[in-house]
Every structure is written in structure tokens, then in C-alpha cells.
Coordinates of C-alpha atoms in Angstrom, one line a residue:
X1 CA -16.4 -32.3 -2.9
X2 CA -15.1 -34.1 -6.0
X3 CA -11.4 -33.7 -7.2
X4 CA -10.7 -30.5 -9.4
X5 CA -8.7 -32.5 -11.7
X6 CA -8.3 -36.1 -13.0
X7 CA -6.1 -37.1 -10.3
X8 CA -8.9 -38.6 -8.0
X9 CA -6.3 -41.2 -6.4
X10 CA -4.8 -38.1 -4.6
X11 CA -7.8 -37.2 -2.6
X12 CA -7.2 -37.6 1.0
X13 CA -9.6 -39.0 3.4
X14 CA -11.8 -37.4 6.1
X15 CA -9.3 -38.6 8.9
X16 CA -6.4 -37.2 7.0
X17 CA -8.0 -34.0 6.8
X18 CA -8.9 -33.8 10.5
X19 CA -5.1 -34.8 11.4
X20 CA -3.8 -32.0 9.2
X21 CA -6.4 -29.5 10.7
X22 CA -5.3 -30.1 14.2
X23 CA -1.7 -29.7 13.3
X24 CA -2.6 -26.6 11.5
X25 CA -4.5 -25.1 14.5
X26 CA -1.4 -26.2 16.9
X27 CA 1.0 -24.4 14.3
X28 CA -1.1 -21.2 14.2
X29 CA -1.4 -21.0 17.9
X30 CA 2.2 -21.1 18.4
X31 CA 2.8 -18.6 15.8
X32 CA 0.2 -16.2 17.3
X33 CA 2.0 -16.5 20.6
X34 CA 5.4 -15.7 18.9
X35 CA 3.9 -12.5 17.1
X36 CA 2.3 -11.4 20.3
X37 CA 5.1 -11.7 22.6
X38 CA 7.6 -10.4 19.7
X39 CA 10.2 -12.5 21.4
X40 CA 11.9 -16.0 20.5
X41 CA 14.7 -17.4 18.7
X42 CA 14.4 -17.3 14.9
X43 CA 17.9 -18.1 13.9
X44 CA 20.7 -16.2 12.3
X45 CA 19.5 -12.7 10.7
X46 CA 20.5 -13.1 7.0
X47 CA 18.6 -10.2 5.1
X48 CA 16.9 -7.1 6.3
X49 CA 15.4 -5.0 3.5
X50 CA 12.5 -3.0 2.5
X51 CA 10.6 -3.6 6.0
X52 CA 11.2 -7.4 6.1
X53 CA 13.8 -9.5 8.1
X54 CA 14.6 -12.8 7.2
X55 CA 16.2 -15.3 9.7
X56 CA 17.8 -18.7 8.7
X57 CA 18.6 -21.8 10.8
X58 CA 20.4 -24.2 8.0
X59 CA 18.3 -27.4 7.7
X60 CA 15.8 -26.4 10.3
X61 CA 13.8 -23.4 9.5
X62 CA 13.6 -20.1 7.6
X63 CA 11.7 -17.2 9.1
X64 CA 10.3 -13.8 7.5
X65 CA 9.0 -11.2 9.5
X66 CA 8.1 -7.6 9.0
X67 CA 5.6 -5.2 7.3
X68 CA 3.9 -5.1 4.0
X69 CA 2.0 -2.2 2.3
X70 CA -1.2 -4.0 2.0
X71 CA -4.6 -4.6 3.8
X72 CA -6.4 -7.6 5.1
X73 CA -8.6 -7.2 2.3
X74 CA -5.7 -7.3 -0.2
X75 CA -4.3 -10.3 1.4
X76 CA -7.5 -12.1 1.2
X77 CA -8.0 -11.3 -2.5
X78 CA -4.6 -12.2 -3.2
X79 CA -4.0 -15.7 -1.7
X80 CA -7.4 -17.0 -2.0
X81 CA -7.5 -19.3 -4.8
X82 CA -10.1 -22.0 -4.9
X83 CA -10.0 -22.9 -8.7
X84 CA -7.3 -24.2 -11.1
X85 CA -7.2 -20.9 -13.1
X86 CA -6.8 -18.9 -9.9
X87 CA -4.0 -21.2 -8.5
X88 CA -2.3 -21.0 -11.9
X89 CA -2.4 -17.0 -12.1
X90 CA -0.9 -16.9 -8.1
X91 CA 1.8 -19.4 -8.7
X92 CA 2.8 -17.8 -12.0
X93 CA 3.1 -14.2 -10.3
X94 CA 4.8 -15.6 -7.0
X95 CA 7.0 -17.9 -8.7
X96 CA 8.0 -16.1 -11.8
X97 CA 10.5 -17.9 -14.3
X98 CA 10.5 -20.9 -12.1
X99 CA 6.7 -21.4 -12.6
X100 CA 5.5 -24.3 -15.2
X101 CA 2.1 -25.6 -14.0
X102 CA -0.3 -25.6 -11.1
X103 CA -3.8 -27.1 -10.4
X104 CA -6.3 -27.8 -7.8
X105 CA -6.5 -31.5 -7.0
X106 CA -9.2 -31.7 -4.3
X107 CA -11.5 -29.2 -2.3
X108 CA -12.7 -30.2 0.9
X109 CA -13.9 -26.6 2.4
X110 CA -14.5 -23.4 0.6
X111 CA -15.4 -19.8 1.7
X112 CA -18.5 -19.2 3.4
X113 CA -20.3 -16.2 5.0
X114 CA -18.7 -16.6 8.4
X115 CA -15.3 -17.1 7.4
X116 CA -14.6 -15.6 3.5
X117 CA -10.9 -16.8 3.6
X118 CA -11.9 -20.6 4.6
X119 CA -10.1 -22.9 2.5
X120 CA -9.1 -26.7 2.8
X121 CA -8.0 -28.9 -0.1
X122 CA -5.1 -30.2 -2.0
X123 CA -3.2 -28.5 -4.9
X124 CA -0.1 -29.4 -7.0
X125 CA 2.7 -27.2 -8.6
X126 CA 5.2 -28.0 -11.0
X127 CA 8.5 -26.0 -11.5
X128 CA 10.6 -25.7 -14.5
X129 CA 13.6 -27.7 -15.1
X130 CA 16.9 -26.1 -14.9
X131 CA 18.8 -28.5 -17.1
X132 CA 18.0 -31.2 -19.7
X133 CA 19.0 -33.9 -17.1
X134 CA 16.8 -32.7 -14.1
X135 CA 14.3 -34.6 -12.3
X136 CA 10.9 -33.4 -12.2
X137 CA 10.0 -31.0 -9.5
X138 CA 6.2 -31.7 -9.3
X139 CA 5.1 -31.3 -5.6
X140 CA 1.8 -31.9 -4.1
X141 CA 0.6 -30.0 -1.0
X142 CA -2.3 -29.4 1.4
X143 CA -3.4 -26.0 2.0
X144 CA -5.7 -24.4 4.9
X145 CA -6.4 -20.9 5.0
X146 CA -8.9 -19.0 7.5
X147 CA -9.5 -16.3 10.0
X148 CA -8.6 -16.0 13.6
X149 CA -10.1 -13.6 16.2
X150 CA -8.0 -13.4 19.4
X151 CA -8.1 -10.7 21.9
X152 CA -10.2 -8.4 19.3
X153 CA -7.6 -8.6 16.7
X154 CA -8.5 -10.3 13.1
X155 CA -5.8 -12.3 11.9
X156 CA -5.5 -14.3 8.6
X157 CA -3.5 -17.6 8.4
X158 CA -2.4 -19.8 5.6
X159 CA -0.6 -23.4 6.3
X160 CA 1.0 -25.0 3.4
X161 CA 2.2 -28.6 4.0
X162 CA 4.2 -30.5 1.2
X163 CA 3.5 -34.1 1.4
X164 CA 5.2 -37.1 0.0
X165 CA 3.1 -38.3 -3.0
X166 CA 4.1 -42.1 -2.4
X167 CA 2.8 -41.9 1.2
X168 CA -0.2 -40.0 0.1
X169 CA -1.1 -42.7 -2.2
X170 CA -0.9 -45.2 0.8
X171 CA -3.4 -43.1 2.5
X172 CA -0.9 -41.3 4.9
X173 CA 0.4 -37.7 5.1
X174 CA 3.8 -37.4 5.6
X175 CA 4.9 -33.7 5.7
X176 CA 8.4 -33.0 3.9
X177 CA 8.1 -29.3 4.3
X178 CA 5.5 -27.0 6.1
X179 CA 4.9 -23.2 5.9
X180 CA 2.9 -21.1 8.2
X181 CA 1.8 -17.5 7.3
X182 CA 0.0 -15.2 9.6
X183 CA -1.1 -11.7 8.7
X184 CA -2.4 -9.2 11.1
X185 CA -3.3 -5.4 10.9
X186 CA -0.9 -2.8 11.8
X187 CA -2.1 -1.0 15.0
X188 CA -1.0 2.4 13.7
X189 CA -1.2 2.1 10.0
X190 CA -4.4 0.9 8.5
X191 CA -2.9 0.2 5.3
X192 CA -0.3 -1.8 6.4
X193 CA -0.2 -5.4 7.7
X194 CA 2.3 -7.3 9.8
X195 CA 3.3 -10.7 8.5
X196 CA 5.0 -13.6 10.2
X197 CA 6.2 -16.7 8.0
X198 CA 7.9 -19.7 9.0
X199 CA 9.2 -22.7 7.0
X200 CA 10.0 -25.9 8.6
X201 CA 12.2 -28.5 7.0
X202 CA 12.7 -32.2 7.7
X203 CA 15.1 -34.8 6.9
X204 CA 13.1 -35.8 3.8
X205 CA 12.7 -32.5 2.4
X206 CA 14.0 -32.4 -1.4
X207 CA 16.7 -30.2 -2.5
X208 CA 14.4 -28.0 -4.8
X209 CA 12.0 -27.2 -2.1
X210 CA 14.9 -25.8 0.0
X211 CA 15.9 -23.9 -2.9
X212 CA 12.6 -22.3 -3.4
X213 CA 12.4 -21.6 0.2
X214 CA 16.0 -20.0 0.4
X215 CA 16.3 -16.9 2.3
X216 CA 16.6 -14.9 -0.8
X217 CA 13.8 -16.3 -2.8
X218 CA 11.6 -16.3 0.2
X219 CA 12.2 -12.6 0.7
X220 CA 11.4 -12.1 -3.0
X221 CA 8.1 -14.0 -2.8
X222 CA 7.0 -11.8 0.3
X223 CA 8.0 -8.8 -1.7
X224 CA 5.8 -10.0 -4.8
X225 CA 3.1 -10.6 -2.7
X226 CA 2.4 -6.8 -2.2
X227 CA 2.0 -6.4 -6.0
X228 CA -0.1 -9.7 -6.3
X229 CA -3.7 -8.0 -5.6
X230 CA -2.9 -5.5 -8.4
X231 CA -1.8 -8.0 -10.7
X232 CA -4.6 -10.4 -10.3
X233 CA -7.1 -7.4 -11.0
X234 CA -5.2 -6.8 -14.1
X235 CA -5.1 -10.2 -15.3
X236 CA -9.0 -10.8 -14.5
X237 CA -10.0 -7.8 -16.4
X238 CA -7.5 -8.3 -19.4
X239 CA -9.2 -9.8 -22.5
X240 CA -7.3 -11.9 -25.0
X241 CA -9.4 -10.5 -28.0
X242 CA -8.7 -6.7 -27.7
X243 CA -7.4 -5.2 -30.9
X244 CA -3.9 -3.9 -31.0
X245 CA -2.9 -0.5 -32.4
X246 CA -0.7 -1.2 -35.5
X247 CA 3.1 -0.2 -34.4
X248 CA 3.4 2.3 -37.2
X249 CA 0.5 4.6 -36.3
X250 CA 1.7 6.0 -32.9
X251 CA 4.6 8.2 -33.1
X252 CA 5.0 9.0 -29.2
X253 CA 4.6 6.9 -26.2
X254 CA 0.9 7.0 -24.7
X255 CA 2.2 7.7 -21.1
X256 CA 5.0 10.0 -21.1
X257 CA 5.0 11.3 -24.7
X258 CA 8.3 10.5 -25.6
X259 CA 8.8 10.2 -29.3
X260 CA 9.6 6.7 -30.9
X261 CA 12.9 6.5 -32.4
X262 CA 14.7 3.8 -34.2
X263 CA 16.4 2.5 -31.0
X264 CA 13.3 2.9 -28.8
X265 CA 11.1 -0.4 -28.8
X266 CA 7.5 -0.2 -28.5
X267 CA 5.1 -2.5 -26.3
X268 CA 1.4 -2.7 -26.1
X269 CA -0.6 -2.5 -23.0
X270 CA -2.7 -5.8 -22.3
X271 CA -5.4 -3.9 -20.7
X272 CA -6.0 -0.7 -22.7
X273 CA -4.0 -1.7 -25.9
X274 CA -2.0 1.6 -25.9
X275 CA 1.4 2.0 -27.3
X276 CA 4.1 2.6 -24.7
X277 CA 7.8 2.5 -24.4
X278 CA 10.0 0.2 -22.4
X279 CA 10.3 2.6 -19.4
X280 CA 6.6 3.0 -19.0
X281 CA 5.8 -0.9 -19.3
X282 CA 5.4 -3.2 -16.3
X283 CA 5.8 -6.9 -17.2
X284 CA 3.6 -9.6 -15.2
X285 CA 4.2 -13.0 -15.5
X286 CA 1.0 -15.0 -16.4
X287 CA 0.6 -18.7 -16.5
X288 CA 0.6 -18.7 -20.5
X289 CA 3.2 -16.1 -21.1
X290 CA 4.8 -12.7 -19.9
X291 CA 2.4 -9.7 -20.5
X292 CA 3.1 -6.1 -20.2
X293 CA 1.0 -3.3 -18.8
X294 CA 1.3 0.5 -19.0
X295 CA 2.0 2.6 -16.0
X296 CA -1.4 4.1 -15.8
X297 CA -3.4 0.9 -15.7
X298 CA -1.1 -0.3 -12.9
X299 CA -1.9 2.8 -11.0
X300 CA -5.6 2.7 -11.7
X301 CA -5.8 -0.9 -10.4
X302 CA -4.0 0.1 -7.3
X303 CA -6.9 2.6 -6.4
X304 CA -9.9 1.6 -4.8
X305 CA -12.7 3.3 -6.9
X306 CA -12.0 2.1 -10.4
X307 CA -13.7 0.0 -12.8
X308 CA -11.6 -2.9 -12.2
X309 CA -13.2 -3.4 -9.0
X310 CA -16.8 -3.3 -10.5
X311 CA -15.8 -5.6 -13.4
X312 CA -14.7 -8.5 -11.0
X313 CA -16.6 -7.5 -7.9
X314 CA -14.5 -9.7 -5.6
X315 CA -12.4 -7.2 -3.6
X316 CA -14.0 -5.9 -0.4
X317 CA -13.0 -2.6 1.5
X318 CA -11.6 -3.1 4.8
X319 CA -14.8 -2.0 6.7
X320 CA -16.8 -4.4 4.8
X321 CA -14.3 -7.3 5.1
X322 CA -13.9 -6.8 8.8
X323 CA -17.5 -6.5 9.5
X324 CA -18.1 -10.0 8.4
X325 CA -15.2 -11.2 10.7
X326 CA -16.9 -9.8 14.0
X327 CA -18.1 -12.2 16.5
X328 CA -21.7 -13.0 16.6
X329 CA -23.6 -10.6 19.2
X330 CA -25.6 -12.3 21.9
X331 CA -29.5 -11.8 21.8
X332 CA -31.2 -9.0 23.9
X333 CA -33.4 -11.7 25.3
X334 CA -30.7 -13.9 26.7
X335 CA -28.9 -10.8 28.0
X336 CA -32.0 -9.7 29.8
X337 CA -32.6 -13.1 31.3
X338 CA -28.9 -13.1 32.7
X339 CA -29.3 -9.7 34.3
X340 CA -30.4 -9.2 37.8
X341 CA -33.9 -7.9 38.4
X342 CA -33.9 -4.1 38.7
X343 CA -35.6 -2.4 41.9
X344 CA -39.2 -1.4 41.7
X345 CA -39.7 2.2 41.4
X346 CA -43.1 3.8 42.8
X347 CA -44.8 5.8 40.2
X348 CA -44.2 9.7 40.5
X349 CA -47.0 11.9 41.4
X350 CA -48.4 13.8 38.4
X351 CA -47.3 17.3 38.0
X352 CA -49.9 20.2 37.7
X353 CA -49.3 22.6 34.8
X354 CA -50.4 26.2 34.9
X355 CA -53.6 27.0 33.2
X356 CA -52.3 29.6 30.9
X357 CA -48.9 28.9 29.0
X358 CA -46.0 30.7 29.9
X359 CA -44.6 32.8 27.1
X360 CA -40.9 32.7 26.8
X361 CA -38.7 35.6 25.6
X362 CA -37.6 34.8 22.1
X363 CA -34.0 34.9 21.6
X364 CA -33.0 37.2 18.6
X365 CA -32.1 35.3 15.8
X366 CA -29.9 37.0 13.0
X367 CA -31.4 36.5 9.6
X368 CA -29.2 35.0 7.2
X369 CA -27.4 37.7 4.9
X370 CA -29.1 38.2 1.8
X371 CA -27.4 37.6 -1.4
X372 CA -27.5 41.2 -2.4
X373 CA -25.4 42.1 0.7
X374 CA -23.0 39.2 -0.1
X375 CA -22.3 40.5 -3.6
X376 CA -22.1 44.2 -2.2
X377 CA -19.2 42.9 0.2
X378 CA -17.4 41.1 -2.6
X379 CA -17.4 44.0 -4.8
X380 CA -16.0 46.2 -1.9
X381 CA -13.4 43.8 -1.5
X382 CA -12.7 43.9 -5.3
X383 CA -12.4 47.7 -5.1
X384 CA -10.1 47.7 -2.2
X385 CA -7.6 45.2 -4.1
X386 CA -7.7 47.5 -7.0
X387 CA -7.0 50.4 -5.1
X388 CA -4.1 48.7 -3.7
X389 CA -2.6 47.7 -6.9
X390 CA -3.1 51.2 -8.2
X391 CA -1.1 52.5 -5.2
X392 CA 1.6 50.0 -5.6
X393 CA 1.8 50.9 -9.3
X394 CA 2.4 54.5 -8.5
X395 CA 5.0 53.8 -5.8
X396 CA 6.8 51.5 -8.3
X397 CA 6.7 54.3 -10.9
X398 CA 8.1 56.9 -8.4
X399 CA 10.9 54.6 -7.5
X400 CA 11.8 54.1 -11.0
X401 CA 11.8 58.0 -11.9
X402 CA 14.2 58.6 -8.6
X403 CA 16.5 56.0 -10.0
X404 CA 16.8 57.5 -13.4
X405 CA 17.2 60.8 -11.8
X406 CA 20.2 59.4 -9.8
X407 CA 21.8 57.9 -12.5
X408 CA 21.5 61.3 -14.6
X409 CA 23.0 63.4 -11.8
X410 CA 25.6 61.3 -9.8
X411 CA 26.9 62.1 -6.6
X412 CA 30.5 61.6 -6.0
X413 CA 31.0 59.9 -2.6
X414 CA 34.5 60.0 -1.4
X415 CA 36.4 56.7 -0.9
X416 CA 36.8 55.6 2.7
X417 CA 40.1 55.6 4.5
X418 CA 42.4 52.8 4.2
X419 CA 44.9 51.3 6.6
X420 CA 47.8 52.0 4.1
X421 CA 50.1 54.7 3.9
X422 CA 48.5 58.1 3.0
X423 CA 50.0 60.2 0.5
X424 CA 49.9 63.9 1.9
X425 CA 50.8 65.3 -1.5
X426 CA 47.2 64.6 -2.8
X427 CA 45.0 67.0 -1.1
X428 CA 41.5 67.6 -2.5
X429 CA 39.6 70.7 -1.5
X430 CA 35.8 70.3 -1.4
X431 CA 33.7 73.2 -2.2
X432 CA 32.7 75.4 0.5
X433 CA 29.1 74.9 0.8
X434 CA 29.6 71.1 1.3
X435 CA 32.3 71.7 4.0
X436 CA 31.0 71.7 7.5
X437 CA 32.2 74.9 9.8
X438 CA 32.8 75.0 13.5
X439 CA 31.6 77.6 15.7
X440 CA 35.1 78.5 17.1
X441 CA 36.7 79.0 13.8
X442 CA 34.1 80.1 11.2
X443 CA 36.6 80.8 8.5
X444 CA 38.6 77.6 8.7
X445 CA 38.4 75.1 6.2
X446 CA 38.6 71.1 6.6
X447 CA 40.7 69.3 4.2
X448 CA 39.6 65.7 3.5
X449 CA 42.7 63.4 2.9

């Protein structure tokens, strides 16, 4: 294919692509073996946060492994970029403030019916300068994406190889930094994928490539990968000509209904053009500027059955995506030829049926309950419910009447005996009808101290 930009002199030859493809398959095979065995030396663990572990070996490699809250279809839609506009959007979201420009230089292979994630080509990215006297940080890299099916498991891989431009002009690919990423579905959680990413350095790796692959920046880029599908859907549907509501018209936030005061800033959603407060706005870095979206649009883009999928039409569900990646089935004719011949079975003798048909007893079938009977049952239940409510009301009324009578005629209950010293001078004589009597002394009275 022809170059996507004017840099025709950066087009690799077919031999260089073949050499790069062989290195890619070798790196992917080694990575799959590491992910299958779950063992290996990754270096010193420097970060363990939000389901991702980062290992670093200074000057040699950086490894990031763990789980991401996304599916294989999300990974395919997020990382596949075959045009300059798509590459600019992906690079701006992943690199954030460090991004300045990106483009597609040359494309050799694109997605097909057999492999929707297939890509092979050359891209470039330019990062922002950190100082006035800083050197330009434009990098050219060769990217290969594809799908692997090993042992009944579907995996997606992406290999990015940063090369030296001087050697590329001399028709030689000299890798200075290589990144390998393998994604496979989680065996227990269908909405989660296991990721294994590794960056290999060399002696010619420049300092800015080591900085963007530092363990903290590398971890942040993988965290941003989880929100990349949602951000790409919002960017794909956003229109640059949508009329915005004047700032003086809305009095409350369209999301949380908080009133706008003098110290509460207002923002406009790039998708629905509503006015929102700062707490309900989510900024997304785009190639041209930083745009803000409301929380409702972000949550709607995170769901599957929304208008954004119908607008772009490029996101597939897991079932449709995995169905395209299944191995080709063998034709029935080939299977029939490979099977051994079955033994010949002699035809059975005909069975004579009786002349008169045999009448079987019909099993009693209960007719469905008519609608009138169902309505009668519902009415009976309603009457029972109302009767129980009336009885509960009567019991409550009687209880209230007893409490009122108790408060009107209080009964003095004597205080319990204490362990302190008793005062024998204070003797209280209770009325005679309330005092118990003994059979052996009917005229005696008890005194309660």
C-alpha cells in the first residue's frame, strides 16, 4: 500500500517486513509461554496497584501484568488504529499532556474477515518538548497487531518496535526499544482480560523513550487503556458544530441539579451540549484540545445498547467478535472419507400392525383456569387482607384504651428491697384485701418493709 503521509522515504521493504514479522512471532510465542506457566523472572516489583503489578530491571526491561476491566472486543476497538485520525485520537488519550502529534506513515496489512485485529505498518509520534532547549522527540515505530488461537484460547497481541530513522533510511530496521502486549480473556470473569506487557531496552534507547516507559508512566498508560474504548466512542460521536447553551441561561447543573453560584464554574458537555458543574465533568484529551463530557454521556457510552454503537457501528459484542476468530471447521465430506467404513446391518423384518387401532386411555388434562375464576381468587385475597387490617386496627384501639385506663388509675408498685441498711421505723401497712393470709394464722397480718 502507499504511504498514508508524505513520508514515502520511510517505507520499509518487503524483506524488512518479513524480518519484523518473524521477530514478532518469536516474541509473542515467548510471552504466551510466560503467561501460560505464570512463572519467570520479571525483575524487582516496583508497583502493585489497581490490579496491575509493575516489575522493573534497570536498563533491561519493564513488565506490567494484571487484569483490566474490559473485554477482548473493547481491546480490539481501543487499540486498532489504521488511519491518521485514529492514531492521533489513541495517542492523545494514552499520552495525555505529553502528546503533540501522530500519524500513519505506511500500511502493509489491514484487518480482514479472518482476523479483524490484523495490522502491519509504520507510524510516528511526536511528544511535547519539556523545555525551550530540548531536542525533538519524534519517534518512528513499526507496529504489528493480530490474533492468536492456542489451546482453545483466543489472544490479542500488539508488538511495537521503535526504530532508528537513520538506519530506516538506509533500508535497515534497527530496533532501539520494543514493546510486547498480550491480552487474553479471564477464565472466570467474562468482562475482564488478563494483560501481560513488556518493554525491552537496548544500549541505543534514547532517554525520552525510557521516560515514557517508566514504571509509573507505563502503569498509568495501562489504566488509561480501560477508558480508551469509551473515550473513542465519545470522540467519534461528538460534533464540532453543536450549538452550546448560553452560560447565563441554566441556573442548575443538568446532572446533579446543584445551583450555580458565583464560585461554581460552568462547563458544556461536548456531546449533549448541556451545562454541568465541575464535579460532573470528565475531561478527555483529544488531538486538538481538552474536551469535557458530562457523567451521563460517559455512563451511556460505557453501556452496550446505546446510540453511540449504532452511530459508529464498529464495536462488536463478545459473541460476534469471538465467532469470527473460531478455527475453520472441516468439511463433512472430508470427515466421512477419513472415518472407517461402518459394518453392514441386515434389514429388519417388517412388523405387522393390528388391523383395528388400539385406543389408549386419555390422560386427564386439567383445563386452564378461566379468567373469571382467577378474578374471584384475587377478590377473595383482597377481602382477607382487608379483614386482617380491620382486626389489627381493633387490637391497636383496644391496646390504646387499656393504656389510657392504666394512666388514669395508676397502681402503686412497692419498691424492691435494697442491700442497704433498712429503716425499721418506716413501716407501711397495706390494706387488708391486698394482703395475703396464711391458713395457720388467719388473723395475722404481714408488714412489708
